mmCIF file of C-alpha atoms and ligand atoms in Angstrom:
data_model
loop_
_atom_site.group_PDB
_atom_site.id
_atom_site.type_symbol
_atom_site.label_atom_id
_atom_site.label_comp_id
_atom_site.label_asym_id
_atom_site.label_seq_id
_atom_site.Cartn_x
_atom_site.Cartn_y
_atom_site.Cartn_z
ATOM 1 C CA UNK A 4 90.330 118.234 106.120
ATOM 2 C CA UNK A 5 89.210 116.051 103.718
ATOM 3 C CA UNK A 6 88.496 111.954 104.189
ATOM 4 C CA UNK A 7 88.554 108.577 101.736
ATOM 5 C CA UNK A 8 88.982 104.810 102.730
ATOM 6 C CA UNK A 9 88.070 101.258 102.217
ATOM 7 C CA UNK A 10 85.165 99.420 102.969
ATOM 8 C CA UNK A 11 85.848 96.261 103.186
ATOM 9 C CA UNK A 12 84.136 93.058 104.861
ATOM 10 C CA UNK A 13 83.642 93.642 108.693
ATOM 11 C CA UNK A 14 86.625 90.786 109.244
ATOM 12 C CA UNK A 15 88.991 91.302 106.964
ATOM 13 C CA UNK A 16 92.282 93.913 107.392
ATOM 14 C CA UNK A 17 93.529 96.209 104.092
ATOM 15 C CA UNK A 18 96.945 97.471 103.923
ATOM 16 C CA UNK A 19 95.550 100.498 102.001
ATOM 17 C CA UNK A 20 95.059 102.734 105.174
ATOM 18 C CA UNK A 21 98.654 101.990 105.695
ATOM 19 C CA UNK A 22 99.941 103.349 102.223
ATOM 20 C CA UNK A 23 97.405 105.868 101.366
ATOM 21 C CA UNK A 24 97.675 107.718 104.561
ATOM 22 C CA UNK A 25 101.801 107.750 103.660
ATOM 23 C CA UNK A 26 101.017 109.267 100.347
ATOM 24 C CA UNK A 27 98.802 111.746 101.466
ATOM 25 C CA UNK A 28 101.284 112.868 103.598
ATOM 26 C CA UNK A 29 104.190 112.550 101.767
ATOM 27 C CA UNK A 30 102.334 115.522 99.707
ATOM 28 C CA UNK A 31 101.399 117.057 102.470
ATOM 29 C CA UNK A 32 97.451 116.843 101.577
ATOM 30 C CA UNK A 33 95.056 117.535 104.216
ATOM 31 C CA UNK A 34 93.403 113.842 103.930
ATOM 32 C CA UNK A 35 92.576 111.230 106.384
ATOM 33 C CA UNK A 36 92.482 107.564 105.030
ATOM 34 C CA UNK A 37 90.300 105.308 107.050
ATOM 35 C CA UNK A 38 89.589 101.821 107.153
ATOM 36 C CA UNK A 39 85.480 101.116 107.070
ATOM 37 C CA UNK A 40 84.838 97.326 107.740
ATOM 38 C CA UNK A 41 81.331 97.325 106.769
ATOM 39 C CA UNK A 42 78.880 94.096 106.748
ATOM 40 C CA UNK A 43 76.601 93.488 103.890
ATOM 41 C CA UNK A 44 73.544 94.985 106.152
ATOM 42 C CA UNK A 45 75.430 98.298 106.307
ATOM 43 C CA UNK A 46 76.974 98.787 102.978
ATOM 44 C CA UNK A 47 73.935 100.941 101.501
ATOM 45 C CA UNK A 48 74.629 103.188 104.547
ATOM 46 C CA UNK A 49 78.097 102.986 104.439
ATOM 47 C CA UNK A 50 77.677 103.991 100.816
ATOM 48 C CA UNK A 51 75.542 107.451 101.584
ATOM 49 C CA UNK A 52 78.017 108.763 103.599
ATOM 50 C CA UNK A 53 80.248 108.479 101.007
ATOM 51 C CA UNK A 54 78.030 111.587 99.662
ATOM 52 C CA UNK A 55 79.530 113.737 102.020
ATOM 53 C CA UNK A 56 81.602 117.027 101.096
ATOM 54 C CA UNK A 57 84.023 115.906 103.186
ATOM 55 C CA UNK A 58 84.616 112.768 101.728
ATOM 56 C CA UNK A 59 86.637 112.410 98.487
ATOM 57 C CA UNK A 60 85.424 108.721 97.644
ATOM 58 C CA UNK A 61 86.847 104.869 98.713
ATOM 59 C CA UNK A 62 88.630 101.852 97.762
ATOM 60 C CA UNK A 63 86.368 98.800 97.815
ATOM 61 C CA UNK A 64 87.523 95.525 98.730
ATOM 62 C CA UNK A 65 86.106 91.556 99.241
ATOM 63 C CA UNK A 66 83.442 91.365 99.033
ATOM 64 C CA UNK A 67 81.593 94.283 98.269
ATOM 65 C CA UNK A 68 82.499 94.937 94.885
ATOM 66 C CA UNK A 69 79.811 93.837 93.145
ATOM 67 C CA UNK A 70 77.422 94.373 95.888
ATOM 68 C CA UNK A 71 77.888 97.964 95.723
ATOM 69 C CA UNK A 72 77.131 98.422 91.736
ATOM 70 C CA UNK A 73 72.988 99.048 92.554
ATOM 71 C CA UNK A 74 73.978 102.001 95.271
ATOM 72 C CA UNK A 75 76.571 103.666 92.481
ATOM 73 C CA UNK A 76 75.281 106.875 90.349
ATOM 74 C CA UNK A 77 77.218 106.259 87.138
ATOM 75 C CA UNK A 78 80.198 103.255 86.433
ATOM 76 C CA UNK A 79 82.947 104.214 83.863
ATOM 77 C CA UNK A 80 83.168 101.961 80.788
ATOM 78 C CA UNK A 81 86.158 99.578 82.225
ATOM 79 C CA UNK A 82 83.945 99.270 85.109
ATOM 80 C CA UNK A 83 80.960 97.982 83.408
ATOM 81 C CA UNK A 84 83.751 95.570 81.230
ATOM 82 C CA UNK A 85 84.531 94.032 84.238
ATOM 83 C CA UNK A 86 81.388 94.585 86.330
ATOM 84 C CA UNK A 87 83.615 94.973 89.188
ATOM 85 C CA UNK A 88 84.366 98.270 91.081
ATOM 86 C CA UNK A 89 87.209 98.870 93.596
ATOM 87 C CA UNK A 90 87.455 102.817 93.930
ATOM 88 C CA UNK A 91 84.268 104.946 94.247
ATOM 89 C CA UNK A 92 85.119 108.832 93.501
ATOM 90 C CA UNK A 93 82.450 111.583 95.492
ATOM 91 C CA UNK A 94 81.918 114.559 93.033
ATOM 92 C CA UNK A 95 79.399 116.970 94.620
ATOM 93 C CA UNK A 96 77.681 114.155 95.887
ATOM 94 C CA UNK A 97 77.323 112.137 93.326
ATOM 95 C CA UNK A 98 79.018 108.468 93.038
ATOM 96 C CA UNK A 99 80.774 107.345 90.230
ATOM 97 C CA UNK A 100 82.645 103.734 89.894
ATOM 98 C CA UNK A 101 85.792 102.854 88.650
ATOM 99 C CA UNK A 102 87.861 99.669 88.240
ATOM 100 C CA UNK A 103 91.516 100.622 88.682
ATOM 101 C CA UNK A 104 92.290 96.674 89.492
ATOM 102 C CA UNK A 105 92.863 96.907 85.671
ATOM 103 C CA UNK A 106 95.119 99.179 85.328
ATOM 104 C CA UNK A 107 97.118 97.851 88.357
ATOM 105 C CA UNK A 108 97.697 94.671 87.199
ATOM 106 C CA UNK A 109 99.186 95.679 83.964
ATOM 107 C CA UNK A 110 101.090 98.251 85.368
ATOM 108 C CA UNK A 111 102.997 95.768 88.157
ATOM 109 C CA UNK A 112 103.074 93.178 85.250
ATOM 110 C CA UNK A 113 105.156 95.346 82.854
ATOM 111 C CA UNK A 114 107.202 97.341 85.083
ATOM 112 C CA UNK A 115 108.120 94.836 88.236
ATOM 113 C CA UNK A 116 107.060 91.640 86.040
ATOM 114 C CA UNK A 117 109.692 93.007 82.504
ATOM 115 C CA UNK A 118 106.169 91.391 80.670
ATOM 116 C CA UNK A 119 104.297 92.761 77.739
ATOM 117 C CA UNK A 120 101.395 90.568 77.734
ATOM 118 C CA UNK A 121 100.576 90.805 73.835
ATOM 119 C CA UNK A 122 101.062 87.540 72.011
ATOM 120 C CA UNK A 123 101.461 85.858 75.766
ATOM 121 C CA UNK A 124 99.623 82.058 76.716
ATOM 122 C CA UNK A 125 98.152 82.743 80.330
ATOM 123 C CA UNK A 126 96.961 80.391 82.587
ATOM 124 C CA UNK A 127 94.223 82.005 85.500
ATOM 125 C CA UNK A 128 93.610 80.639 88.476
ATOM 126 C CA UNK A 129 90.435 81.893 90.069
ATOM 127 C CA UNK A 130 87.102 83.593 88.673
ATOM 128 C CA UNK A 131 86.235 85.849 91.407
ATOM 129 C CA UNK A 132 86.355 89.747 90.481
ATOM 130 C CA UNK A 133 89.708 90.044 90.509
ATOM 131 C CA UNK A 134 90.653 86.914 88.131
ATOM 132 C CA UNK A 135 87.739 88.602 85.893
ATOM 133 C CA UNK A 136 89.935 92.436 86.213
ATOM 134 C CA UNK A 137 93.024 90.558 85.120
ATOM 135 C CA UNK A 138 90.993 88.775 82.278
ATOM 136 C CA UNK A 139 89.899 92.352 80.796
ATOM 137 C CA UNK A 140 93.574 93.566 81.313
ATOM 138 C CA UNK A 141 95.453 90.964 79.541
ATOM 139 C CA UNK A 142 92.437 90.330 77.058
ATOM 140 C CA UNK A 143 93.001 94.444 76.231
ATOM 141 C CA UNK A 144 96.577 93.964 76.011
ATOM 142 C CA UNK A 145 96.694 91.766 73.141
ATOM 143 C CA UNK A 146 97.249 88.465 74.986
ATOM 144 C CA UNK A 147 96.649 85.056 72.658
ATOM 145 C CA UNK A 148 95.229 82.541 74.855
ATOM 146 C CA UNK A 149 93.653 82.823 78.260
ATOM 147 C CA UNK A 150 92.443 79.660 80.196
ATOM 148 C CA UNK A 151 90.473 79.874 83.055
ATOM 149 C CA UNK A 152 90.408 77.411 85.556
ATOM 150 C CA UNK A 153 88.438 77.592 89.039
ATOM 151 C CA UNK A 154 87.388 75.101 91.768
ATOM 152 C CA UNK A 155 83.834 75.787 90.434
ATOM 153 C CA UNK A 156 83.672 75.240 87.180
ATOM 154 C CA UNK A 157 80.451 76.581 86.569
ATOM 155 C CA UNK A 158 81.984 80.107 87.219
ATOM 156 C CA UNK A 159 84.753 79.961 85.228
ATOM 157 C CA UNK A 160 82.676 79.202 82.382
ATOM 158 C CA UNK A 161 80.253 82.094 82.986
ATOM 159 C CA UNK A 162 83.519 84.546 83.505
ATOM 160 C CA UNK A 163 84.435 83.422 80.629
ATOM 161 C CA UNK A 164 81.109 83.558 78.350
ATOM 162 C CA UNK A 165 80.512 86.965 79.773
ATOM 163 C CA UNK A 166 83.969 88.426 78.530
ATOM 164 C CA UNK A 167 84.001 86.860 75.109
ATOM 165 C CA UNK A 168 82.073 89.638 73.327
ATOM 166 C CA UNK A 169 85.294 91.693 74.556
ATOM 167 C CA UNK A 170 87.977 89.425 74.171
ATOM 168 C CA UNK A 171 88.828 90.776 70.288
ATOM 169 C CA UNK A 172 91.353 88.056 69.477
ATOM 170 C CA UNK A 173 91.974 86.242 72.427
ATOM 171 C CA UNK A 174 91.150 82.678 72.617
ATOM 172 C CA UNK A 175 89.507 82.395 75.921
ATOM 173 C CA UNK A 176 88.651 79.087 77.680
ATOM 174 C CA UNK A 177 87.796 77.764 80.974
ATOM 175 C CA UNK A 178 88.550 73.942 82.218
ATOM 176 C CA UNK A 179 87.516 72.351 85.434
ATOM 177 C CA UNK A 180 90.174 72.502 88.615
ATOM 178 C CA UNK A 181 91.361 68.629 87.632
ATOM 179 C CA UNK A 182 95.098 67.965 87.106
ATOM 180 C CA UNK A 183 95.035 66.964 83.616
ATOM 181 C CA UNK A 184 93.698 70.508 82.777
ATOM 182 C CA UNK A 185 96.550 72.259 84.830
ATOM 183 C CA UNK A 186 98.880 69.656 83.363
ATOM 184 C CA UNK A 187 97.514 70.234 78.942
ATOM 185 C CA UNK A 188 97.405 74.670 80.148
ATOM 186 C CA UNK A 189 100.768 74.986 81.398
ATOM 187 C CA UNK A 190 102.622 73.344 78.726
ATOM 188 C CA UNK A 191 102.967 76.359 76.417
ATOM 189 C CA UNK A 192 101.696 78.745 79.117
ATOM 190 C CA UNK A 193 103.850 81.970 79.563
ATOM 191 C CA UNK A 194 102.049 83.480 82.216
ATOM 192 C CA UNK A 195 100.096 81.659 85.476
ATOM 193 C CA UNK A 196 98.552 84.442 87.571
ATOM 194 C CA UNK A 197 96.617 83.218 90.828
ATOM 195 C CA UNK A 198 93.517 85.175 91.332
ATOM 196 C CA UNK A 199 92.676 82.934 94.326
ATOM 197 C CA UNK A 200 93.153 83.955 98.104
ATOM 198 C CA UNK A 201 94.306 80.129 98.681
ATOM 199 C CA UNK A 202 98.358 80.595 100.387
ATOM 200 C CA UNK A 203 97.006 83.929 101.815
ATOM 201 C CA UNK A 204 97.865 84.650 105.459
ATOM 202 C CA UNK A 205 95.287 87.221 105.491
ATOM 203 C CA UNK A 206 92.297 85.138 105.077
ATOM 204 C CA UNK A 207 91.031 82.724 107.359
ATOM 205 C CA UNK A 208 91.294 79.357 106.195
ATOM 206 C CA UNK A 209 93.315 80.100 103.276
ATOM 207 C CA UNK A 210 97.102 79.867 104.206
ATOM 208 C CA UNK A 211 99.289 76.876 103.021
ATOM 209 C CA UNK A 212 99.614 76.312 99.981
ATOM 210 C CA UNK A 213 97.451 77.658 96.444
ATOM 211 C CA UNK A 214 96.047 74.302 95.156
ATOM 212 C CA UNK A 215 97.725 74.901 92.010
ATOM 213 C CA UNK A 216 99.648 71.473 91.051
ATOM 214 C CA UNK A 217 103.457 72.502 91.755
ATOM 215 C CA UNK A 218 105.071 70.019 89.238
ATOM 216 C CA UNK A 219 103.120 72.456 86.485
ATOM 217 C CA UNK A 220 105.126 75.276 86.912
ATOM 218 C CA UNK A 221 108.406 75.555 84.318
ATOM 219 C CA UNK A 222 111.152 77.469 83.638
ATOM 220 C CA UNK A 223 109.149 79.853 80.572
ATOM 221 C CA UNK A 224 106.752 80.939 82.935
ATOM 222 C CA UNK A 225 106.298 84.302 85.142
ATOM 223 C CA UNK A 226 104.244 83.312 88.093
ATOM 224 C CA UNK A 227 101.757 86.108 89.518
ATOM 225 C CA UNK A 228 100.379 85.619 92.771
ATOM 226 C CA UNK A 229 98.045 88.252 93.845
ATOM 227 C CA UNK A 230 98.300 87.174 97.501
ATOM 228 C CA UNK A 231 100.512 89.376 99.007
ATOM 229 C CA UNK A 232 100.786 88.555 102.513
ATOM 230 C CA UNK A 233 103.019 86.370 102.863
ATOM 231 C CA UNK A 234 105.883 88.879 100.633
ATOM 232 C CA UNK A 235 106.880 85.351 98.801
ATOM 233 C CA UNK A 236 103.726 82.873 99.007
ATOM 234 C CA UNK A 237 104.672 79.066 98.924
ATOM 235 C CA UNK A 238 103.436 79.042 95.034
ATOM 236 C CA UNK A 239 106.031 81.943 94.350
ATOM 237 C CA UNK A 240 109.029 79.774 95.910
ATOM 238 C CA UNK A 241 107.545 76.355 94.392
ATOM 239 C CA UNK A 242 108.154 78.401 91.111
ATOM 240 C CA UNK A 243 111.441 80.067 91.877
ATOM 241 C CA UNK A 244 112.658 76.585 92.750
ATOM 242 C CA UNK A 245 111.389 75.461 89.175
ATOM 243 C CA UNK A 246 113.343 77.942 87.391
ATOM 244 C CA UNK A 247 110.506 79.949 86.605
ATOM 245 C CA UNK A 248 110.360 84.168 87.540
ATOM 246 C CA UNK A 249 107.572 85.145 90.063
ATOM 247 C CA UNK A 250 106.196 88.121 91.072
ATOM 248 C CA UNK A 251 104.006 89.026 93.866
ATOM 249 C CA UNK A 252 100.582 90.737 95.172
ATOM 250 C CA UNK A 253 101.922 94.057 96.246
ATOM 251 C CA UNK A 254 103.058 95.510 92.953
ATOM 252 C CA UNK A 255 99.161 95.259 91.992
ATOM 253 C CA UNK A 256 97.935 96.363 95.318
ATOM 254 C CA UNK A 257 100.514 99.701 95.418
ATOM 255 C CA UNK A 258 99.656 100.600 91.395
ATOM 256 C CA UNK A 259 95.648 100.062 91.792
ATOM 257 C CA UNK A 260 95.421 101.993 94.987
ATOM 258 C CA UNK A 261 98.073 104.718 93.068
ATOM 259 C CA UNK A 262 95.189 104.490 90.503
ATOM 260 C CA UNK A 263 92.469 105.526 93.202
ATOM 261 C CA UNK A 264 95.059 108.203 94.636
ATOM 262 C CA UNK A 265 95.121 109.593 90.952
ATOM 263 C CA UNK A 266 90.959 109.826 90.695
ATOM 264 C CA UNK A 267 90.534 111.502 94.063
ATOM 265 C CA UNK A 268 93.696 113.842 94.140
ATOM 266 C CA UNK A 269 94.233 114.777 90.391
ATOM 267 C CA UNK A 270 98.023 114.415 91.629
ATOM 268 C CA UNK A 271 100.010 111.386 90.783
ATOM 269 C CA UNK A 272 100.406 109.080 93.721
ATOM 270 C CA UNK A 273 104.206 108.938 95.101
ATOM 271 C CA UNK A 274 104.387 105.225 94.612
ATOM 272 C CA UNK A 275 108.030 104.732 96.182
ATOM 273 C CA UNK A 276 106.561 105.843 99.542
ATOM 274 C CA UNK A 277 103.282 103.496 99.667
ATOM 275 C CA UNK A 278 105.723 100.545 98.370
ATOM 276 C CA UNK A 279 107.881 101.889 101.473
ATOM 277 C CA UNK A 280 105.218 102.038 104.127
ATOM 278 C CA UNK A 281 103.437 98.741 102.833
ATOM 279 C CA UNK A 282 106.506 96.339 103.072
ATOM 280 C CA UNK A 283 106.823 97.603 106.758
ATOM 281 C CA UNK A 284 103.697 96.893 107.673
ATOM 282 C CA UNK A 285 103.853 93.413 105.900
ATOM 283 C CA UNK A 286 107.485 92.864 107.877
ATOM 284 C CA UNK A 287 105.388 93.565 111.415
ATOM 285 C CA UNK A 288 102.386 91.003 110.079
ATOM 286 C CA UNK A 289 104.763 88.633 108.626
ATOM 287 C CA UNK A 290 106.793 89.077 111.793
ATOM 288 C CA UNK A 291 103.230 88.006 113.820
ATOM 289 C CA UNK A 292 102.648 91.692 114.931
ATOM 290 C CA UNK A 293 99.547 92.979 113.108
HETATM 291 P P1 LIG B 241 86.419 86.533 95.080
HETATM 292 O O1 LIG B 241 85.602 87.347 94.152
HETATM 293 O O2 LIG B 241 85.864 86.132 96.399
HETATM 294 O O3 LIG B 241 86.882 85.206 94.282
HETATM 295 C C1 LIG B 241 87.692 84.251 94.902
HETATM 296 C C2 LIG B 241 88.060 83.176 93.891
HETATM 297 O O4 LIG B 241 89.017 82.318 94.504
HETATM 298 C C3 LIG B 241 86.909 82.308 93.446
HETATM 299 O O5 LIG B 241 87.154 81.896 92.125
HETATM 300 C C4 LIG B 241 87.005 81.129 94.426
HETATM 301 O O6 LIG B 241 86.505 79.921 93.905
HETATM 302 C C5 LIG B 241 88.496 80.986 94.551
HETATM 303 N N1 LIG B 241 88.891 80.409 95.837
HETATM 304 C C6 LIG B 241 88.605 80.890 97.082
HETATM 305 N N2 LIG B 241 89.199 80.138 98.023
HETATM 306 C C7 LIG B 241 89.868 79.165 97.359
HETATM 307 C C8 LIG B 241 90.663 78.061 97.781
HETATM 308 N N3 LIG B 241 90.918 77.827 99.084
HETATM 309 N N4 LIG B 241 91.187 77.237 96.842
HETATM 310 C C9 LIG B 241 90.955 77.461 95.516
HETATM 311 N N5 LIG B 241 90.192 78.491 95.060
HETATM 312 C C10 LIG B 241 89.669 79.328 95.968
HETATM 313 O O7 LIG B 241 87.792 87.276 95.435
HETATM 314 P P2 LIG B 241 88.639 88.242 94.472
HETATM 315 O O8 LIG B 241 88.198 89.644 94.653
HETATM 316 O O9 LIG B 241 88.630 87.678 93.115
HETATM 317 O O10 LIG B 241 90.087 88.146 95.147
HETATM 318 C C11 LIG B 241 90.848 86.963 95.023
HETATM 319 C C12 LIG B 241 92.219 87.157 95.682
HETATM 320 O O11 LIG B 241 92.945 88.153 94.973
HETATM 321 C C13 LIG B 241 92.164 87.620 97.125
HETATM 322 O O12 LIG B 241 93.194 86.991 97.853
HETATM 323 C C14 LIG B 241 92.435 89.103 97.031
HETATM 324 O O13 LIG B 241 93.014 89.626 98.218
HETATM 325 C C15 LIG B 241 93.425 89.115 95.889
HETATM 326 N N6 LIG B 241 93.475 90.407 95.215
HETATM 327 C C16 LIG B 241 94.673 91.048 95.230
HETATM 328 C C17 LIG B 241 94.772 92.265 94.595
HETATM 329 C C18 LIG B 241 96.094 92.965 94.597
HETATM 330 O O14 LIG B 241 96.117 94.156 94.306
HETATM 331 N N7 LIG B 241 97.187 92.273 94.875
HETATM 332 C C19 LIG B 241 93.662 92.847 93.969
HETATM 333 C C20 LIG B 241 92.456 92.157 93.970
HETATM 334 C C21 LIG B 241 92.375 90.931 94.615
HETATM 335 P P3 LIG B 241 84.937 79.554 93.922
HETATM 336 O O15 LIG B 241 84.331 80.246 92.750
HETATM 337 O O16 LIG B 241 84.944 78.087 93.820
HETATM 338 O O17 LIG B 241 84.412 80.071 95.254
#
């Protein structure tokens, strides 16, 4: 028997125990998926366990995953772009870092979004390490224009001076969270992807509504939450109402943990069962039974 998981905050719940452990046995591999709420005082022991024959590696979630960078043996180079890392893979006890966030977020925006993002005007809400993961994705794809805006400005304008060496042709910007910059962005704007946790059920404090000015949203947009608990966030129906498409968190959350099933197993991940066991779970949570 072998073992992976997540290490995530010591107060926060991941649905990846939930769809990993389906996939796993849906192959019928001998692996136990765990979850490992850690708190910042016991990540660097958390992390040498992780060196353990018997452990294949682990998804990392909020907010450990930047934190964990220092305790990492080598990063791979998508990693370092976004300086990020959400899957650790355990080869012979050595820890390597990978950023499969990327990957995910292209992958649920092409096949369950019907987007290419080349030549596409985004609008991002957020400048945590997942807004920067979807900043390298659509930056790599070929996207025009990407606008940044965040609550604190000061970060959004570091996310986006620190990607600009690597944005190739991709005018990148960041504006301060006032309307009129939500009001000039969305005018031509294509794609609005939320990288906040604001209309999240899952985190404390966060539920309602995103912050994001409703009356922005139009009919040539695709609207990307990343929150996927609630299924349809408030922002997703404000947009539906608008005319515009919108797609939510859990295509992103099934293809980046498919990602991490990929590095551990070798095998590719049987994404039809994780999307299967995830939107039960979410029915019970939604339903008030987590
Ligand atoms: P993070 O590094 O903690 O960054 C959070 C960002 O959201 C920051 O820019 C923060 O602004 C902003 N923010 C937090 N609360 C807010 C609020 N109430 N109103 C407006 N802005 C707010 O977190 P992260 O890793 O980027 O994750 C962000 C969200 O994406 C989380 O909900 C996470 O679950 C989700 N996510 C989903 C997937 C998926 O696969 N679907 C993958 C990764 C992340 P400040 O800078 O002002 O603090």
């Amino acid at each position: 028997m072998k073992y992976a998981g997540v290490i995530s905050g010591a107060d926060r719940k991941s649905l990846s125990p939930v769809f990993q452990q389906a996939a796993f046995d849906a192959l019928g591999l001998d692996i136990v998926y765990e979850a490992w709420a850690t708190p910042a005082e016991g990540l660097e022991t958390r992390m040498s366990t992780l060196r353990s024959p018997l452990v294949l590696g682990a998804n990392v979630t909020i907010p450990h995953k930047e934190a964990i960078i220092p305790l990492l043996d080598r990063m791979d180079a998508l990693a370092e772009r976004v300086g990020a890392v959400n899957t650790v893979v355990n080869r012979e006890g050595a820890l390597s870092g990978h950023n499969t966030d990327v990957d995910g977020f292209l992958r649920a925006l092409k096949e369950d979004g019907a987007m290419d993002p080349a030549g596409k005007r985004v609008l991002v809400a957020g400048a945590g390490g997942a807004a920067r993961a979807v900043v390298v994705a659509l930056a790599g794809a070929g996207a025009s224009a990407i606008t940044v805006i965040n609550r604190t400005f000061s970060r959004a304008s570091r996310l986006v001076d620190s990607l600009s060496d690597q944005a190739g042709d991709t005018e990148l910007s960041a504006l301060p969270d006032i309307y009129p910059s939500w009001a000039a962005s969305s005018v031509r704007c294509d794609l609005l992807v939320n990288c906040t946790p604001a209309g999240s059920a899952s985190t404390p404090g966060a539920e309602g509504d995103s912050g994001i000015p409703v009356d922005i949203l139009h009919s040539g947009m695709l609207v990307c939450d990343l929150v996927y608990l609630p299924a349809e966030t408030t922002l997703m129906t404000e947009a539906v109402s608008r005319g515009a498409r919108a797609l939510g968190g859990l295509s992103m959350l099934i293809y980046q943990g498919a990602a991490s099933f990929r590095l551990w197993t070798g095998q590719e991940a049987p994404v039809t069962v994780m999307f299967d066991a995830a939107r039960e779970a979410l029915g019970d949570a939604e339903g008030g039974s987590e």
